[in-house]
Structure formats: structure tokens, C-alpha cells
Coordinates of C-alpha atoms in Angstrom, one line a residue:
M39 CA 80.8 -209.1 110.0
E40 CA 79.8 -208.1 106.7
T41 CA 83.1 -207.7 104.8
P42 CA 83.8 -210.2 102.2
A43 CA 86.8 -212.4 102.1
E44 CA 89.4 -211.4 100.0
A45 CA 90.5 -213.4 96.7
E46 CA 93.9 -214.9 97.3
G47 CA 96.0 -212.6 95.1
T48 CA 93.9 -212.9 92.0
T49 CA 91.9 -209.3 92.7
G50 CA 94.6 -207.1 90.9
L51 CA 94.7 -209.7 87.9
F52 CA 90.8 -209.8 86.8
T53 CA 90.4 -206.1 87.5
A54 CA 93.5 -205.4 85.1
L55 CA 91.9 -208.0 82.4
G56 CA 88.2 -206.2 83.1
K57 CA 90.0 -202.9 82.2
M58 CA 91.8 -204.5 79.1
L59 CA 88.5 -205.9 77.9
K60 CA 86.4 -202.7 78.2
L61 CA 89.2 -200.6 76.1
L62 CA 89.3 -203.3 73.5
R63 CA 85.8 -203.6 73.3
E64 CA 85.2 -199.7 73.2
R65 CA 87.9 -199.5 70.4
K66 CA 86.1 -201.9 68.2
G67 CA 82.8 -199.6 68.6
L68 CA 80.7 -202.3 70.5
T69 CA 78.3 -201.8 73.2
Q70 CA 78.3 -204.3 76.4
K71 CA 75.0 -205.8 75.0
E72 CA 76.5 -206.3 71.6
F73 CA 79.6 -207.9 72.5
G74 CA 77.7 -210.1 75.1
Q75 CA 75.4 -211.5 72.5
L76 CA 78.8 -212.2 70.7
V77 CA 80.2 -214.2 73.6
G78 CA 77.1 -215.6 75.0
Y79 CA 76.4 -213.6 78.0
G80 CA 74.3 -210.6 79.1
P81 CA 75.3 -206.8 79.7
D82 CA 75.2 -207.2 83.3
A83 CA 77.8 -210.0 83.1
I84 CA 80.1 -208.3 80.7
S85 CA 79.7 -205.1 83.0
A86 CA 80.7 -207.1 86.0
M87 CA 83.8 -208.8 84.0
E88 CA 84.9 -205.1 82.8
R89 CA 85.0 -204.0 86.7
G90 CA 86.9 -206.9 87.9
V91 CA 83.8 -208.2 90.3
R92 CA 83.3 -211.3 87.9
N93 CA 86.0 -213.8 86.9
L94 CA 86.6 -213.5 83.0
R95 CA 86.6 -217.2 82.1
P96 CA 89.1 -218.7 79.6
E97 CA 86.6 -219.3 77.0
V98 CA 85.7 -215.8 77.0
L99 CA 89.1 -214.7 76.7
E100 CA 89.5 -216.9 73.7
K101 CA 86.7 -215.5 71.8
A102 CA 87.3 -211.9 72.6
D103 CA 91.0 -212.1 71.6
E104 CA 89.6 -212.9 68.2
L105 CA 86.6 -210.5 68.3
L106 CA 88.1 -207.4 69.6
D107 CA 91.5 -208.1 67.5
A108 CA 93.8 -208.4 70.5
G109 CA 96.3 -209.9 68.4
G110 CA 96.7 -213.0 71.2
L111 CA 97.1 -210.4 74.0
L112 CA 94.0 -212.0 75.9
R113 CA 95.0 -215.5 74.8
E114 CA 98.2 -215.4 76.2
V115 CA 97.0 -214.7 79.9
I116 CA 94.7 -218.0 80.0
P117 CA 97.2 -220.2 81.7
E118 CA 97.4 -217.7 84.4
V119 CA 93.8 -217.1 84.7
R120 CA 93.3 -220.9 85.0
E121 CA 95.6 -220.9 88.0
A122 CA 93.9 -218.0 89.4
M123 CA 90.4 -219.8 89.3
T124 CA 91.8 -222.4 91.4
K125 CA 93.1 -220.2 94.1
V126 CA 90.2 -217.8 94.6
R127 CA 88.2 -217.9 97.6
T128 CA 84.5 -217.4 98.2
R129 CA 83.7 -213.5 98.6
H130 CA 81.2 -213.3 101.0
P131 CA 79.9 -212.3 104.5
E132 CA 81.9 -214.5 107.0
W133 CA 78.3 -215.9 108.2
Y134 CA 77.6 -217.0 104.8
R135 CA 80.8 -218.5 103.6
S136 CA 79.8 -222.1 104.5
Y137 CA 76.7 -222.4 102.5
A138 CA 78.2 -220.3 99.6
G139 CA 81.2 -222.7 99.4
L140 CA 78.8 -225.6 99.3
E141 CA 76.4 -224.0 96.9
A142 CA 79.7 -223.3 94.4
E143 CA 80.4 -227.0 94.2
A144 CA 76.8 -228.4 94.6
V145 CA 75.8 -231.1 91.9
E146 CA 71.9 -230.2 92.8
L147 CA 70.4 -227.0 94.0
H148 CA 66.5 -226.4 94.7
F149 CA 64.9 -223.1 95.9
Y150 CA 61.5 -222.2 97.3
A151 CA 61.3 -218.2 97.6
N152 CA 58.1 -216.6 98.8
H153 CA 59.4 -213.0 99.5
S154 CA 62.1 -212.0 96.9
V155 CA 63.4 -213.5 93.7
P156 CA 66.5 -215.9 94.8
G157 CA 70.0 -214.3 94.5
L158 CA 71.3 -216.4 91.7
L159 CA 68.4 -215.1 89.4
Q160 CA 68.6 -211.4 90.2
T161 CA 69.9 -209.0 87.5
E162 CA 72.4 -206.4 88.8
D163 CA 70.0 -203.4 88.8
H164 CA 67.5 -205.7 90.9
A165 CA 70.0 -206.8 93.3
R166 CA 71.1 -202.9 93.6
A167 CA 67.6 -201.9 94.4
V168 CA 67.3 -204.5 97.0
F169 CA 70.5 -203.7 99.0
G170 CA 69.8 -199.8 98.3
K171 CA 66.4 -200.4 100.2
R172 CA 67.8 -202.0 103.2
R173 CA 67.4 -200.5 106.7
P174 CA 69.5 -199.5 108.3
F175 CA 70.8 -198.0 105.2
L176 CA 74.2 -199.1 103.4
D177 CA 76.8 -196.8 102.1
E178 CA 77.4 -197.0 98.2
E179 CA 80.7 -198.9 98.9
T180 CA 78.9 -201.6 100.7
I181 CA 76.1 -201.7 98.3
E182 CA 78.2 -202.1 95.3
R183 CA 80.0 -204.9 96.9
R184 CA 77.3 -206.9 97.9
V185 CA 75.9 -206.5 94.3
A186 CA 79.6 -207.7 93.2
D187 CA 79.7 -210.8 95.6
R188 CA 75.9 -211.6 94.6
L189 CA 76.9 -211.7 90.7
S190 CA 79.7 -213.8 91.2
R191 CA 77.5 -216.6 92.5
Q192 CA 76.0 -216.6 89.4
Q193 CA 79.0 -218.1 87.8
I194 CA 77.3 -221.6 89.1
F195 CA 75.3 -221.4 85.9
E196 CA 78.6 -221.5 83.7
R197 CA 79.9 -224.5 85.3
T198 CA 81.1 -227.8 83.5
P199 CA 79.3 -230.3 84.4
A200 CA 76.3 -228.1 85.0
P201 CA 74.4 -228.8 88.3
I202 CA 70.7 -229.8 88.3
V203 CA 68.6 -226.4 89.3
S204 CA 65.0 -225.9 90.0
Y205 CA 62.9 -223.2 91.5
V206 CA 59.4 -222.8 93.0
L207 CA 58.4 -218.9 92.9
E208 CA 55.5 -217.5 94.6
E209 CA 53.5 -215.7 91.8
V210 CA 53.8 -212.5 93.9
L211 CA 57.4 -212.3 93.0
L212 CA 56.2 -211.8 89.4
D213 CA 54.0 -208.7 90.3
R214 CA 56.3 -206.7 92.6
P215 CA 58.2 -204.2 90.6
I216 CA 61.4 -203.7 92.6
G217 CA 63.4 -201.1 91.0
G218 CA 60.7 -199.7 89.1
R219 CA 59.2 -200.9 85.8
R220 CA 62.3 -201.0 83.6
V221 CA 64.2 -202.9 86.2
H222 CA 61.5 -205.4 86.9
G223 CA 60.5 -206.0 83.3
D224 CA 64.5 -206.9 82.9
Q225 CA 64.4 -209.1 85.7
L226 CA 61.4 -211.1 84.5
R227 CA 63.2 -211.4 81.3
R228 CA 66.2 -212.8 83.1
L229 CA 63.8 -215.5 84.9
L230 CA 62.8 -216.2 81.2
Q231 CA 66.5 -216.6 80.2
V232 CA 67.3 -218.8 83.0
G233 CA 64.6 -221.0 82.3
Q234 CA 65.6 -221.8 78.8
M235 CA 68.4 -223.5 80.2
Q236 CA 68.9 -227.4 79.7
N237 CA 69.7 -228.0 83.7
V238 CA 67.1 -225.5 85.2
E239 CA 63.5 -225.7 85.7
I240 CA 61.4 -222.8 87.1
Q241 CA 57.7 -223.1 88.5
V242 CA 55.5 -220.7 89.9
M243 CA 53.0 -221.2 92.6
P244 CA 49.9 -219.4 91.6
T245 CA 48.3 -217.1 94.1
W246 CA 44.9 -218.8 93.7
M247 CA 46.0 -222.1 94.9
E248 CA 44.7 -222.1 98.5
E249 CA 47.3 -224.0 100.2
H250 CA 50.7 -225.9 99.9
P251 CA 53.0 -227.9 102.6
N252 CA 55.1 -224.8 103.3
L253 CA 53.3 -221.6 104.5
D254 CA 56.4 -220.6 106.0
S255 CA 60.0 -219.1 104.9
A256 CA 61.6 -219.7 102.0
F257 CA 64.6 -222.4 101.9
N258 CA 67.4 -223.5 99.6
L259 CA 68.2 -227.3 99.4
L260 CA 71.4 -228.6 97.8
T261 CA 73.6 -231.6 97.3
P262 CA 77.4 -230.7 97.7
K263 CA 79.5 -233.4 95.5
G264 CA 80.2 -236.7 97.3
H265 CA 77.6 -235.5 100.1
G266 CA 73.8 -236.1 101.1
P267 CA 71.5 -233.0 101.0
V268 CA 71.6 -230.2 103.2
A269 CA 69.1 -227.1 103.8
Y270 CA 69.5 -223.5 104.3
T271 CA 67.1 -220.9 105.7
E272 CA 67.3 -217.1 106.6
A273 CA 65.2 -215.0 108.7
Q274 CA 65.8 -211.5 109.6
G275 CA 69.5 -211.9 108.8
H276 CA 69.8 -214.9 110.9
P277 CA 70.9 -217.6 109.0
R278 CA 70.7 -221.3 109.5
L279 CA 72.6 -224.4 107.5
I280 CA 70.6 -227.6 108.4
T281 CA 72.7 -230.8 108.0
D282 CA 70.6 -233.2 110.3
P283 CA 69.3 -235.6 107.9
E284 CA 65.7 -236.2 109.4
E285 CA 65.2 -232.1 109.3
V286 CA 66.6 -232.2 105.9
R287 CA 64.3 -235.2 104.7
K288 CA 61.2 -233.5 105.8
I289 CA 61.8 -230.2 103.7
V290 CA 62.9 -232.5 100.7
D291 CA 59.6 -233.9 101.1
R292 CA 57.5 -230.7 101.4
Y293 CA 59.6 -229.3 98.3
G294 CA 58.6 -232.3 96.2
I295 CA 54.9 -231.9 97.0
M296 CA 55.2 -228.2 96.3
R297 CA 56.6 -228.9 92.8
A298 CA 53.9 -231.3 92.1
M299 CA 51.3 -228.6 93.0
A300 CA 53.3 -225.6 91.3
L301 CA 52.4 -224.5 87.7
S302 CA 54.6 -226.8 85.2
P303 CA 57.8 -225.2 83.8
S304 CA 55.9 -224.4 80.5
E305 CA 52.8 -222.8 82.1
S306 CA 55.3 -220.9 84.2
R307 CA 56.9 -219.4 81.6
K308 CA 53.8 -218.4 79.5
L309 CA 52.8 -216.8 82.9
I310 CA 55.8 -215.1 83.2
E311 CA 55.5 -213.6 79.5
Q312 CA 52.1 -212.6 80.4
K313 CA 53.2 -210.5 83.3
L314 CA 56.1 -208.9 81.0
E315 CA 53.3 -207.9 78.4
E316 CA 51.2 -206.6 81.0
L317 CA 54.1 -204.0 82.5

């Protein structure tokens, strides 16, 4: 089944608030980019909030109320928003929900990617390009729903306390211009933006590296709150959540060696900046 779970009575609330936010922003004469800079979010995130596919967080409503001269209208609904956020369920395909639920509350997340940019790092346009190239073809409604669900996962970067997050990305991910030059440029900027976060480290595995311990598929490692680490892999649409301690230990060991072999976060940043300049 590919239909996401419905939020428990919260969909209408966030859709209505998104429409109000858009109306107030446009009346103020601000673009999504300009407004996003004022509240600390990118234009993709603001777009998702205004369409009701990303939760409007209380701190955003607080700032928006003053910036958009809402006269207390947005501030007044913050208690209801806090209550709704405690009820909302993960909106992802049935087979993905077990992992998505663990990811949303993990205290540590580590990713190795060798084929595509991990979902938590993707821009809206990059995600749309990825789903638009799927075979068999997806209809527009399904594409938009999946893009929205992918963006909703990125709220993990806004959690308090923030989880520890790291990535090892194969260099080829920086070279494949998925979605075209503009979309790819925005995606590289997104990597630089996320890489500046205090709790996030992004490392690149250079193509010139002759070999490393995982010449196999991509994987995710996460540590749920109060539990030991688990691993997640997916191949050709077949997901696998790995909980056996010995299997997980082997993947953790590989990942540690790969981080030691990859470029440092600062070296990786310089390489990403170089790729961006060469576009």
C-alpha cells in the first residue's frame, strides 16, 4: 500500500493555517524567500507550510504574528497547534511507517548513500524530480503526496533537543544533476546549509578512493530514544529493518571505518562548494 496514513484530525487545521499564512504574507508584500529568511526557514519549507503539508510550528506562528501584523490571530491558535502536534501520526506508506516512527524520535541518525541524495537532505524540487522519473509512472497526485511526506520528515532537524546526525555521501551524488542545473545547484546549496548545523556532519567519500568496507547498498543507522541502534536498508522497493544486535554491530563497524576514510566535514564542504562553482 502506498497511501500515507491520515493525520488524526489535524489535516484541516494545518491546511487552514497555511492558507492564512500565505494571505498575510502576500498582503505584507513578502516573497516566500524573504519571509523564510525572517523566520529562519528556506522557501521550500515556507511553501510546504502554506500548502498544509508541513506543520506550522508554534515558534513560526509567534514570529509570523508580529512580522505579518496579524494582530494576535496566529498567536491565538498556538495552544491548539501544540495539541495537534501531539496527535499527528506519521504520514508515510504502510511498509515505511515502522522505520519513519523510529526516525522521528531517534537521538542519533547516520546515513550512507551511494546512489541518491538521502530524503532528509532533498529539496522540494529534487524530490519531485526523483518521483517524477519513477517507473512505472506515478500520477501527479501521488507525486505531490510523496513529496509532501518526504518534506514532512525534515522537521527532525527542528527538534529540541536536536539529534546527532551524520552522513557519508559518495562523490557521484554531487555530480548527477537530477532535475537539471538549477535544481541540482539548489540541492548542493541545501547540503551546505544543513552541513552548517551544529548537530550535523556531512562527509564525502571521494571517487578516487580505491575501496572501502561497504561496496554494497546504502543504509541508515539510527538509535531510538531508550533503545539500542537499528539499521534500515532498501533495495528495489523491498525494505528491511534490521534489529538483530550482531547484524547491526557489523554495519556500525563498517560505518565507523568509512567515516575515517571519507573527507573531513570541512574538506567535504570545500568539495561541494567547488562542484557548485563548476555548474
